[in-house]
Amino acid sequence: MSETVELTVQKPVGLTVTPHDNGFGAEIGGIDLTKSIRDADFAWVHKAFLDYKVLVFRAQKLDDEAHHRLARYFGELEGHINKSTRHQALPKIQIFSNVKEDGSTTGEHPEKGTLVWHTDKSYVATPSLTTILRSPAIASVGGDTLFADMTRAYYNLSTETRARIDGMAAVHDWKRSREKSKERPATAEEIAAAPPVVHPMVRTHPETGLKAIYLGNHASHIVDMAIDEGEALISELEAHATQSEYIYRHKWQVDDVLMWDNRCTMHCVEPYDATKERRIVHRVVVKGDKPL
Ligand code: SIN
């Protein structure tokens, strides 16, 4: 497996790319995301995105407009099926917040499905390319976001397991996913908008050509396999992929911008005390391709 993509443009002066110790995820410095991004800077940010899969930008005082603008460099924005978390004025932005207007907490994490391993919007035919979060308020204990590197996890499977799962497909289903994460049931409108879809269990990244395990909580069962057998195989592969060697744990700071490649990662939020801690993230999602 080739680890990095080639880039002929020289790295712009001032821009820094600092990979995390295990080579999964990187922190980008020397860039101000409140302003337009120069082409050469974007080329390097994009290269880092493909090489490291999760990017962290610290101390970025973005507003929602700048957040939108940043996402548009990566592609077309898409709204979320769950209308209850949409920003009132800017519906392509979702707000996950446990803070009421009077500043008190709701006592609940806003979207329980984010507490379990998943890859964004795998329950639609063309799931998300990237998700970009910013963090106006963070929990002081817990509330980290964890990522699993599904490419490394795939290439570290045995040759036999890779050969076994390479041609398999899984059904991804918003309705079932909500049942599993004990969220409010999907509405009839949501079920009509997101009927079950089938995706390969191993997808090939359209830009790097590398393969990755493609599962997560939205995956309900495996095509042409008994339900319980398929659930067991999904659990086994997810247990493999979420071993510590494949994980990056993001410890939030206020005004972080965090983005990830949904085509080759899974993520989840670590639980926190939602009665005491105030946690707010604003979230923008960029549309991706059909997994192949
Ligand atoms: C998400 O799963 O998209 C949200 C992650 C987070 O709240 O940190």
mmCIF file of C-alpha atoms in Angstrom, residues 26-194:
data_model
loop_
_atom_site.group_PDB
_atom_site.id
_atom_site.type_symbol
_atom_site.label_atom_id
_atom_site.label_comp_id
_atom_site.label_asym_id
_atom_site.label_seq_id
_atom_site.Cartn_x
_atom_site.Cartn_y
_atom_site.Cartn_z
ATOM 1 C CA ALA A 26 -2.299 15.516 11.008
ATOM 2 C CA GLU A 27 -2.399 19.029 12.404
ATOM 3 C CA ILE A 28 -2.236 21.853 9.875
ATOM 4 C CA GLY A 29 -0.713 25.164 10.932
ATOM 5 C CA GLY A 30 0.041 28.487 9.263
ATOM 6 C CA ILE A 31 -3.331 28.893 7.608
ATOM 7 C CA ASP A 32 -6.229 31.209 8.476
ATOM 8 C CA LEU A 33 -9.502 29.537 7.525
ATOM 9 C CA THR A 34 -11.489 32.733 8.071
ATOM 10 C CA LYS A 35 -9.983 33.970 4.777
ATOM 11 C CA SER A 36 -10.048 32.549 1.253
ATOM 12 C CA ILE A 37 -7.521 29.764 0.781
ATOM 13 C CA ARG A 38 -4.860 30.267 -1.892
ATOM 14 C CA ASP A 39 -4.639 27.537 -4.562
ATOM 15 C CA ALA A 40 -1.174 26.391 -3.457
ATOM 16 C CA ASP A 41 -2.285 26.179 0.187
ATOM 17 C CA PHE A 42 -5.378 24.245 -0.793
ATOM 18 C CA ALA A 43 -3.319 21.793 -2.869
ATOM 19 C CA TRP A 44 -1.281 20.984 0.257
ATOM 20 C CA VAL A 45 -4.282 20.809 2.554
ATOM 21 C CA HIS A 46 -5.923 18.459 0.080
ATOM 22 C CA LYS A 47 -2.785 16.324 -0.168
ATOM 23 C CA ALA A 48 -2.622 16.137 3.638
ATOM 24 C CA PHE A 49 -6.314 15.195 3.699
ATOM 25 C CA LEU A 50 -5.653 12.258 1.357
ATOM 26 C CA ASP A 51 -2.433 11.217 3.104
ATOM 27 C CA TYR A 52 -3.603 11.477 6.738
ATOM 28 C CA LYS A 53 -7.426 11.203 6.471
ATOM 29 C CA VAL A 54 -8.180 13.410 9.505
ATOM 30 C CA LEU A 55 -7.072 17.057 9.675
ATOM 31 C CA VAL A 56 -7.015 19.329 12.710
ATOM 32 C CA PHE A 57 -6.794 23.124 12.485
ATOM 33 C CA ARG A 58 -6.469 24.845 15.879
ATOM 34 C CA ALA A 59 -7.647 28.298 16.974
ATOM 35 C CA GLN A 60 -9.820 29.088 13.955
ATOM 36 C CA LYS A 61 -12.443 31.743 14.705
ATOM 37 C CA LEU A 62 -14.795 30.656 11.939
ATOM 38 C CA ASP A 63 -18.368 31.829 11.618
ATOM 39 C CA ASP A 64 -20.944 29.795 9.735
ATOM 40 C CA GLU A 65 -20.222 31.593 6.448
ATOM 41 C CA ALA A 66 -16.503 30.797 6.631
ATOM 42 C CA HIS A 67 -17.366 27.235 7.610
ATOM 43 C CA HIS A 68 -19.513 26.937 4.456
ATOM 44 C CA ARG A 69 -16.768 28.466 2.339
ATOM 45 C CA LEU A 70 -14.154 26.032 3.636
ATOM 46 C CA ALA A 71 -16.387 23.051 2.852
ATOM 47 C CA ARG A 72 -17.077 24.287 -0.674
ATOM 48 C CA TYR A 73 -13.378 23.929 -1.552
ATOM 49 C CA PHE A 74 -13.950 20.183 -1.206
ATOM 50 C CA GLY A 75 -17.226 19.923 -3.131
ATOM 51 C CA GLU A 76 -20.973 20.307 -3.016
ATOM 52 C CA LEU A 77 -22.563 20.729 0.430
ATOM 53 C CA GLU A 78 -25.460 18.555 1.428
ATOM 54 C CA GLY A 79 -28.071 18.863 4.160
ATOM 55 C CA HIS A 80 -28.836 16.180 6.719
ATOM 56 C CA ILE A 81 -31.896 13.970 6.719
ATOM 57 C CA ASN A 82 -32.526 14.828 10.380
ATOM 58 C CA LYS A 83 -34.241 18.234 10.105
ATOM 59 C CA SER A 84 -34.353 18.764 13.872
ATOM 60 C CA THR A 85 -30.623 19.539 14.069
ATOM 61 C CA ARG A 86 -30.508 21.858 11.041
ATOM 62 C CA HIS A 87 -29.350 25.459 11.464
ATOM 63 C CA GLN A 88 -32.516 27.596 11.072
ATOM 64 C CA ALA A 89 -31.082 30.088 8.598
ATOM 65 C CA LEU A 90 -28.377 27.933 6.967
ATOM 66 C CA PRO A 91 -29.886 24.444 6.578
ATOM 67 C CA LYS A 92 -26.666 22.915 5.208
ATOM 68 C CA ILE A 93 -25.200 23.457 8.671
ATOM 69 C CA GLN A 94 -26.190 21.083 11.433
ATOM 70 C CA ILE A 95 -25.824 21.996 15.067
ATOM 71 C CA PHE A 96 -25.246 19.235 17.587
ATOM 72 C CA SER A 97 -25.741 20.947 20.922
ATOM 73 C CA ASN A 98 -26.906 19.993 24.379
ATOM 74 C CA VAL A 99 -27.286 23.653 25.378
ATOM 75 C CA LYS A 100 -30.681 25.356 25.624
ATOM 76 C CA GLU A 101 -31.306 29.009 24.809
ATOM 77 C CA ASP A 102 -31.114 29.925 28.512
ATOM 78 C CA GLY A 103 -27.638 28.323 28.729
ATOM 79 C CA SER A 104 -28.723 25.291 30.741
ATOM 80 C CA THR A 105 -28.114 21.777 29.413
ATOM 81 C CA THR A 106 -30.734 19.534 27.874
ATOM 82 C CA GLY A 107 -29.224 16.611 29.799
ATOM 83 C CA GLU A 108 -28.816 14.565 26.612
ATOM 84 C CA HIS A 109 -26.279 14.216 23.834
ATOM 85 C CA PRO A 110 -28.140 15.552 20.775
ATOM 86 C CA GLU A 111 -27.610 12.666 18.332
ATOM 87 C CA LYS A 112 -27.047 9.249 19.938
ATOM 88 C CA GLY A 113 -26.043 7.711 16.601
ATOM 89 C CA THR A 114 -22.814 9.710 16.777
ATOM 90 C CA LEU A 115 -21.840 7.877 19.985
ATOM 91 C CA VAL A 116 -21.294 4.642 18.061
ATOM 92 C CA TRP A 117 -18.787 3.906 15.280
ATOM 93 C CA HIS A 118 -20.103 5.010 11.908
ATOM 94 C CA THR A 119 -19.147 6.668 8.659
ATOM 95 C CA ASP A 120 -21.285 9.622 7.695
ATOM 96 C CA LYS A 121 -24.387 9.083 5.590
ATOM 97 C CA SER A 122 -23.479 5.573 4.457
ATOM 98 C CA TYR A 123 -27.265 5.021 4.449
ATOM 99 C CA VAL A 124 -27.552 6.956 1.138
ATOM 100 C CA ALA A 125 -26.404 5.959 -2.360
ATOM 101 C CA THR A 126 -23.695 8.636 -2.515
ATOM 102 C CA PRO A 127 -22.399 9.008 1.063
ATOM 103 C CA SER A 128 -20.409 11.936 2.413
ATOM 104 C CA LEU A 129 -16.907 12.656 1.183
ATOM 105 C CA THR A 130 -15.883 14.765 4.144
ATOM 106 C CA THR A 131 -17.446 16.168 7.282
ATOM 107 C CA ILE A 132 -16.095 19.407 8.725
ATOM 108 C CA LEU A 133 -16.791 20.326 12.348
ATOM 109 C CA ARG A 134 -16.050 23.384 14.405
ATOM 110 C CA SER A 135 -16.348 23.542 18.147
ATOM 111 C CA PRO A 136 -17.808 26.642 19.823
ATOM 112 C CA ALA A 137 -18.121 24.742 23.147
ATOM 113 C CA ILE A 138 -16.357 21.611 24.369
ATOM 114 C CA ALA A 139 -16.796 19.190 27.252
ATOM 115 C CA SER A 140 -14.082 19.403 29.914
ATOM 116 C CA VAL A 141 -14.260 15.652 30.525
ATOM 117 C CA GLY A 142 -15.159 13.187 27.752
ATOM 118 C CA GLY A 143 -16.677 14.211 24.423
ATOM 119 C CA ASP A 144 -13.515 13.392 22.453
ATOM 120 C CA THR A 145 -14.088 12.305 18.856
ATOM 121 C CA LEU A 146 -12.398 9.011 17.965
ATOM 122 C CA PHE A 147 -11.400 7.940 14.460
ATOM 123 C CA ALA A 148 -10.521 4.529 13.034
ATOM 124 C CA ASP A 149 -8.258 4.181 9.995
ATOM 125 C CA MET A 150 -10.196 1.726 7.841
ATOM 126 C CA THR A 151 -7.499 1.554 5.148
ATOM 127 C CA ARG A 152 -4.772 0.368 7.496
ATOM 128 C CA ALA A 153 -7.246 -1.934 9.188
ATOM 129 C CA TYR A 154 -8.077 -3.459 5.798
ATOM 130 C CA TYR A 155 -4.470 -4.022 4.700
ATOM 131 C CA ASN A 156 -3.628 -5.597 8.080
ATOM 132 C CA LEU A 157 -6.337 -8.249 7.717
ATOM 133 C CA SER A 158 -5.115 -11.706 6.775
ATOM 134 C CA THR A 159 -4.944 -12.467 3.043
ATOM 135 C CA GLU A 160 -7.747 -14.997 3.544
ATOM 136 C CA THR A 161 -10.057 -12.504 5.253
ATOM 137 C CA ARG A 162 -9.373 -9.877 2.603
ATOM 138 C CA ALA A 163 -10.151 -12.391 -0.139
ATOM 139 C CA ARG A 164 -13.323 -13.405 1.727
ATOM 140 C CA ILE A 165 -14.771 -9.904 2.195
ATOM 141 C CA ASP A 166 -13.540 -8.275 -1.044
ATOM 142 C CA GLY A 167 -16.635 -9.213 -3.020
ATOM 143 C CA MET A 168 -19.173 -8.845 -0.203
ATOM 144 C CA ALA A 169 -21.815 -6.131 0.142
ATOM 145 C CA ALA A 170 -23.744 -4.788 3.121
ATOM 146 C CA VAL A 171 -27.126 -3.119 3.449
ATOM 147 C CA HIS A 172 -26.982 0.317 5.116
ATOM 148 C CA ASP A 173 -30.231 1.524 6.629
ATOM 149 C CA TRP A 174 -31.035 4.782 8.459
ATOM 150 C CA LYS A 175 -34.111 3.271 10.145
ATOM 151 C CA ARG A 176 -32.227 0.254 11.511
ATOM 152 C CA SER A 177 -29.260 2.394 12.478
ATOM 153 C CA ARG A 178 -31.483 4.526 14.719
ATOM 154 C CA GLU A 179 -32.988 1.470 16.324
ATOM 155 C CA LYS A 180 -29.504 0.140 17.096
ATOM 156 C CA SER A 181 -28.323 3.427 18.618
ATOM 157 C CA LYS A 182 -31.592 3.810 20.599
ATOM 158 C CA GLU A 183 -32.383 7.162 19.000
ATOM 159 C CA ARG A 184 -35.916 8.405 18.372
ATOM 160 C CA PRO A 185 -37.381 6.229 15.621
ATOM 161 C CA ALA A 186 -36.938 7.356 12.007
ATOM 162 C CA THR A 187 -39.964 9.305 10.740
ATOM 163 C CA ALA A 188 -41.973 8.158 7.713
ATOM 164 C CA GLU A 189 -40.522 11.122 5.780
ATOM 165 C CA GLU A 190 -36.952 10.086 6.690
ATOM 166 C CA ILE A 191 -37.585 6.455 5.743
ATOM 167 C CA ALA A 192 -38.946 7.561 2.360
ATOM 168 C CA ALA A 193 -35.935 9.845 1.830
ATOM 169 C CA ALA A 194 -33.392 7.197 2.890
#
